[in-house]
């Protein structure tokens, strides 16, 4: 069994310090096997914001993987955005924009979907070289390990907003992910938490793939949801796999368990077995 803390959209530079402290404490208490941080560590990609993000990462007691988000490249420094967009990110966070984690039970691959050169650089895109790399790594992992792929920009829209813009070249990337046998896709960007099967939106996809989106973990830029992160429990692989998503939400004093969704693999399809709303804010 593996447990993964899926954290996204920290946005240092526009955070509530109480939430940051509570998040660090909750992660230390929950003790996930791995933390996956799917981008937007800063609000404006400034050095002091990256230093704050670095200090937070240094407190994590578990292995972690991290990729940049669109807020992690310069916004107002146009020259810097085009000539060296990841300068501060690489200096303070990581030089690896496409990290890989592998152990006996799990393989996870992160891909940087930020594109500094497009007009609306808030939107993301995946290129063919990245597709090839992720396909090779995930395919080489074999059928006996659970496979996770994560980006900053989403592949699955919210259930109530099907027209939400998705990462560029999503359909082509999904064909590669199908072939590589990916089990779970994680992303952020939208500051909303939800989960489901990729087939619910991409009707031409032939492989059932679980998707989980994370809310903003610590930013004050909320979208009608509290600060939260996903605590994911993974049991088994292949047709015997079971995955539980637990949204741990900030409730004014600490992070507490909220919506819990349990999926099981039946044949070649993921099925939602149970869903529990968990604790209410008044609990």
PDB file of C-alpha atoms in Angstrom, residues 156-262:
ATOM      1  CA  UNK A 156     -10.610  16.643 -16.883  1.00  0.00           C
ATOM      2  CA  UNK A 157     -12.999  19.607 -16.411  1.00  0.00           C
ATOM      3  CA  UNK A 158     -15.155  20.095 -13.304  1.00  0.00           C
ATOM      4  CA  UNK A 159     -18.468  18.211 -13.487  1.00  0.00           C
ATOM      5  CA  UNK A 160     -20.420  21.490 -13.513  1.00  0.00           C
ATOM      6  CA  UNK A 161     -18.162  23.268 -16.025  1.00  0.00           C
ATOM      7  CA  UNK A 162     -17.555  20.910 -18.981  1.00  0.00           C
ATOM      8  CA  UNK A 163     -16.365  23.782 -21.221  1.00  0.00           C
ATOM      9  CA  UNK A 164     -13.349  24.503 -19.001  1.00  0.00           C
ATOM     10  CA  UNK A 165     -10.218  24.840 -21.092  1.00  0.00           C
ATOM     11  CA  UNK A 166      -7.939  21.827 -20.748  1.00  0.00           C
ATOM     12  CA  UNK A 167      -4.233  21.334 -21.331  1.00  0.00           C
ATOM     13  CA  UNK A 168      -3.236  21.627 -24.983  1.00  0.00           C
ATOM     14  CA  UNK A 169      -2.822  18.352 -26.940  1.00  0.00           C
ATOM     15  CA  UNK A 170      -4.786  16.513 -24.245  1.00  0.00           C
ATOM     16  CA  UNK A 171      -6.278  13.994 -26.684  1.00  0.00           C
ATOM     17  CA  UNK A 172      -2.929  13.038 -28.176  1.00  0.00           C
ATOM     18  CA  UNK A 173      -1.342  12.749 -24.748  1.00  0.00           C
ATOM     19  CA  UNK A 174      -4.189  10.551 -23.542  1.00  0.00           C
ATOM     20  CA  UNK A 175      -3.525   8.070 -26.345  1.00  0.00           C
ATOM     21  CA  UNK A 176       0.054   7.760 -25.120  1.00  0.00           C
ATOM     22  CA  UNK A 177      -1.088   7.428 -21.513  1.00  0.00           C
ATOM     23  CA  UNK A 178      -3.493   4.656 -22.491  1.00  0.00           C
ATOM     24  CA  UNK A 179      -0.714   2.730 -24.186  1.00  0.00           C
ATOM     25  CA  UNK A 180       1.585   3.202 -21.181  1.00  0.00           C
ATOM     26  CA  UNK A 181      -1.042   1.834 -18.779  1.00  0.00           C
ATOM     27  CA  UNK A 182      -1.394   4.881 -16.535  1.00  0.00           C
ATOM     28  CA  UNK A 183      -3.769   4.398 -13.584  1.00  0.00           C
ATOM     29  CA  UNK A 184      -4.112   7.874 -12.071  1.00  0.00           C
ATOM     30  CA  UNK A 185      -3.722  11.462 -13.280  1.00  0.00           C
ATOM     31  CA  UNK A 186      -3.314  14.420 -10.921  1.00  0.00           C
ATOM     32  CA  UNK A 187      -3.460  18.173 -11.580  1.00  0.00           C
ATOM     33  CA  UNK A 188      -4.331  21.563 -10.085  1.00  0.00           C
ATOM     34  CA  UNK A 189      -4.670  25.069 -11.587  1.00  0.00           C
ATOM     35  CA  UNK A 190      -8.442  25.391 -11.113  1.00  0.00           C
ATOM     36  CA  UNK A 191      -8.437  25.633  -7.285  1.00  0.00           C
ATOM     37  CA  UNK A 192     -11.190  23.028  -7.195  1.00  0.00           C
ATOM     38  CA  UNK A 193     -11.233  19.498  -5.782  1.00  0.00           C
ATOM     39  CA  UNK A 194     -12.977  16.683  -7.644  1.00  0.00           C
ATOM     40  CA  UNK A 195     -12.298  13.205  -8.960  1.00  0.00           C
ATOM     41  CA  UNK A 196     -13.620  10.893 -11.654  1.00  0.00           C
ATOM     42  CA  UNK A 197     -12.863   8.742 -14.673  1.00  0.00           C
ATOM     43  CA  UNK A 198     -11.244  10.371 -17.706  1.00  0.00           C
ATOM     44  CA  UNK A 199     -13.780   8.493 -19.858  1.00  0.00           C
ATOM     45  CA  UNK A 200     -16.595  10.621 -18.435  1.00  0.00           C
ATOM     46  CA  UNK A 201     -15.423  13.524 -20.610  1.00  0.00           C
ATOM     47  CA  UNK A 202     -13.095  12.082 -23.261  1.00  0.00           C
ATOM     48  CA  UNK A 203     -15.468   9.653 -24.933  1.00  0.00           C
ATOM     49  CA  UNK A 204     -12.889   8.309 -27.394  1.00  0.00           C
ATOM     50  CA  UNK A 205     -10.542   7.145 -24.665  1.00  0.00           C
ATOM     51  CA  UNK A 206     -10.560   3.356 -24.441  1.00  0.00           C
ATOM     52  CA  UNK A 207      -8.811   2.983 -21.077  1.00  0.00           C
ATOM     53  CA  UNK A 208     -10.440   3.817 -17.749  1.00  0.00           C
ATOM     54  CA  UNK A 209      -8.110   6.248 -15.932  1.00  0.00           C
ATOM     55  CA  UNK A 210      -8.776   7.864 -12.572  1.00  0.00           C
ATOM     56  CA  UNK A 211      -8.334  11.630 -12.289  1.00  0.00           C
ATOM     57  CA  UNK A 212      -8.074  13.788  -9.172  1.00  0.00           C
ATOM     58  CA  UNK A 213      -7.934  17.575  -9.085  1.00  0.00           C
ATOM     59  CA  UNK A 214      -6.713  19.406  -5.985  1.00  0.00           C
ATOM     60  CA  UNK A 215      -7.951  22.664  -4.531  1.00  0.00           C
ATOM     61  CA  UNK A 216      -5.519  25.391  -3.509  1.00  0.00           C
ATOM     62  CA  UNK A 217      -3.659  24.232  -0.426  1.00  0.00           C
ATOM     63  CA  UNK A 218      -2.760  27.592   1.131  1.00  0.00           C
ATOM     64  CA  UNK A 219      -3.750  30.518  -1.112  1.00  0.00           C
ATOM     65  CA  UNK A 220      -6.307  33.129  -0.109  1.00  0.00           C
ATOM     66  CA  UNK A 221      -7.586  33.037  -3.714  1.00  0.00           C
ATOM     67  CA  UNK A 222     -10.391  30.589  -3.006  1.00  0.00           C
ATOM     68  CA  UNK A 223     -13.081  29.555  -5.460  1.00  0.00           C
ATOM     69  CA  UNK A 224     -15.988  28.747  -3.174  1.00  0.00           C
ATOM     70  CA  UNK A 225     -13.996  25.930  -1.579  1.00  0.00           C
ATOM     71  CA  UNK A 226     -11.794  25.844   1.526  1.00  0.00           C
ATOM     72  CA  UNK A 227      -8.058  25.308   1.356  1.00  0.00           C
ATOM     73  CA  UNK A 228      -7.477  21.586   0.943  1.00  0.00           C
ATOM     74  CA  UNK A 229      -5.276  18.803  -0.357  1.00  0.00           C
ATOM     75  CA  UNK A 230      -5.923  15.210  -1.428  1.00  0.00           C
ATOM     76  CA  UNK A 231      -4.754  12.316   0.711  1.00  0.00           C
ATOM     77  CA  UNK A 232      -4.715   9.296  -1.602  1.00  0.00           C
ATOM     78  CA  UNK A 233      -4.504   5.668  -0.504  1.00  0.00           C
ATOM     79  CA  UNK A 234      -3.510   3.130  -3.172  1.00  0.00           C
ATOM     80  CA  UNK A 235      -3.963  -0.584  -2.603  1.00  0.00           C
ATOM     81  CA  UNK A 236      -3.062  -3.222  -5.177  1.00  0.00           C
ATOM     82  CA  UNK A 237      -2.451  -2.927  -8.902  1.00  0.00           C
ATOM     83  CA  UNK A 238      -4.141  -3.957 -12.140  1.00  0.00           C
ATOM     84  CA  UNK A 239      -7.614  -5.440 -11.807  1.00  0.00           C
ATOM     85  CA  UNK A 240      -7.208  -5.729  -8.036  1.00  0.00           C
ATOM     86  CA  UNK A 241      -6.539  -2.020  -7.451  1.00  0.00           C
ATOM     87  CA  UNK A 242      -8.434   0.143  -4.988  1.00  0.00           C
ATOM     88  CA  UNK A 243      -7.959   3.903  -4.605  1.00  0.00           C
ATOM     89  CA  UNK A 244      -9.370   6.202  -1.930  1.00  0.00           C
ATOM     90  CA  UNK A 245      -9.362   9.994  -2.245  1.00  0.00           C
ATOM     91  CA  UNK A 246      -9.761  11.880   1.033  1.00  0.00           C
ATOM     92  CA  UNK A 247     -10.021  15.660   0.788  1.00  0.00           C
ATOM     93  CA  UNK A 248      -8.399  17.121   3.890  1.00  0.00           C
ATOM     94  CA  UNK A 249      -9.735  20.659   4.313  1.00  0.00           C
ATOM     95  CA  UNK A 250      -8.829  23.675   6.419  1.00  0.00           C
ATOM     96  CA  UNK A 251     -11.672  24.333   8.850  1.00  0.00           C
ATOM     97  CA  UNK A 252     -10.424  27.412  10.666  1.00  0.00           C
ATOM     98  CA  UNK A 253      -8.066  25.749  13.132  1.00  0.00           C
ATOM     99  CA  UNK A 254      -6.679  22.645  11.451  1.00  0.00           C
ATOM    100  CA  UNK A 255      -7.008  20.360   8.428  1.00  0.00           C
ATOM    101  CA  UNK A 256      -9.781  17.813   8.913  1.00  0.00           C
ATOM    102  CA  UNK A 257     -11.158  14.929   6.797  1.00  0.00           C
ATOM    103  CA  UNK A 258     -13.841  15.918   4.291  1.00  0.00           C
ATOM    104  CA  UNK A 259     -15.167  14.224   1.169  1.00  0.00           C
ATOM    105  CA  UNK A 260     -14.009  10.625   0.867  1.00  0.00           C
ATOM    106  CA  UNK A 261     -14.358   8.802  -2.466  1.00  0.00           C
ATOM    107  CA  UNK A 262     -13.478   5.127  -2.886  1.00  0.00           C
TER     108      UNK A 262
END
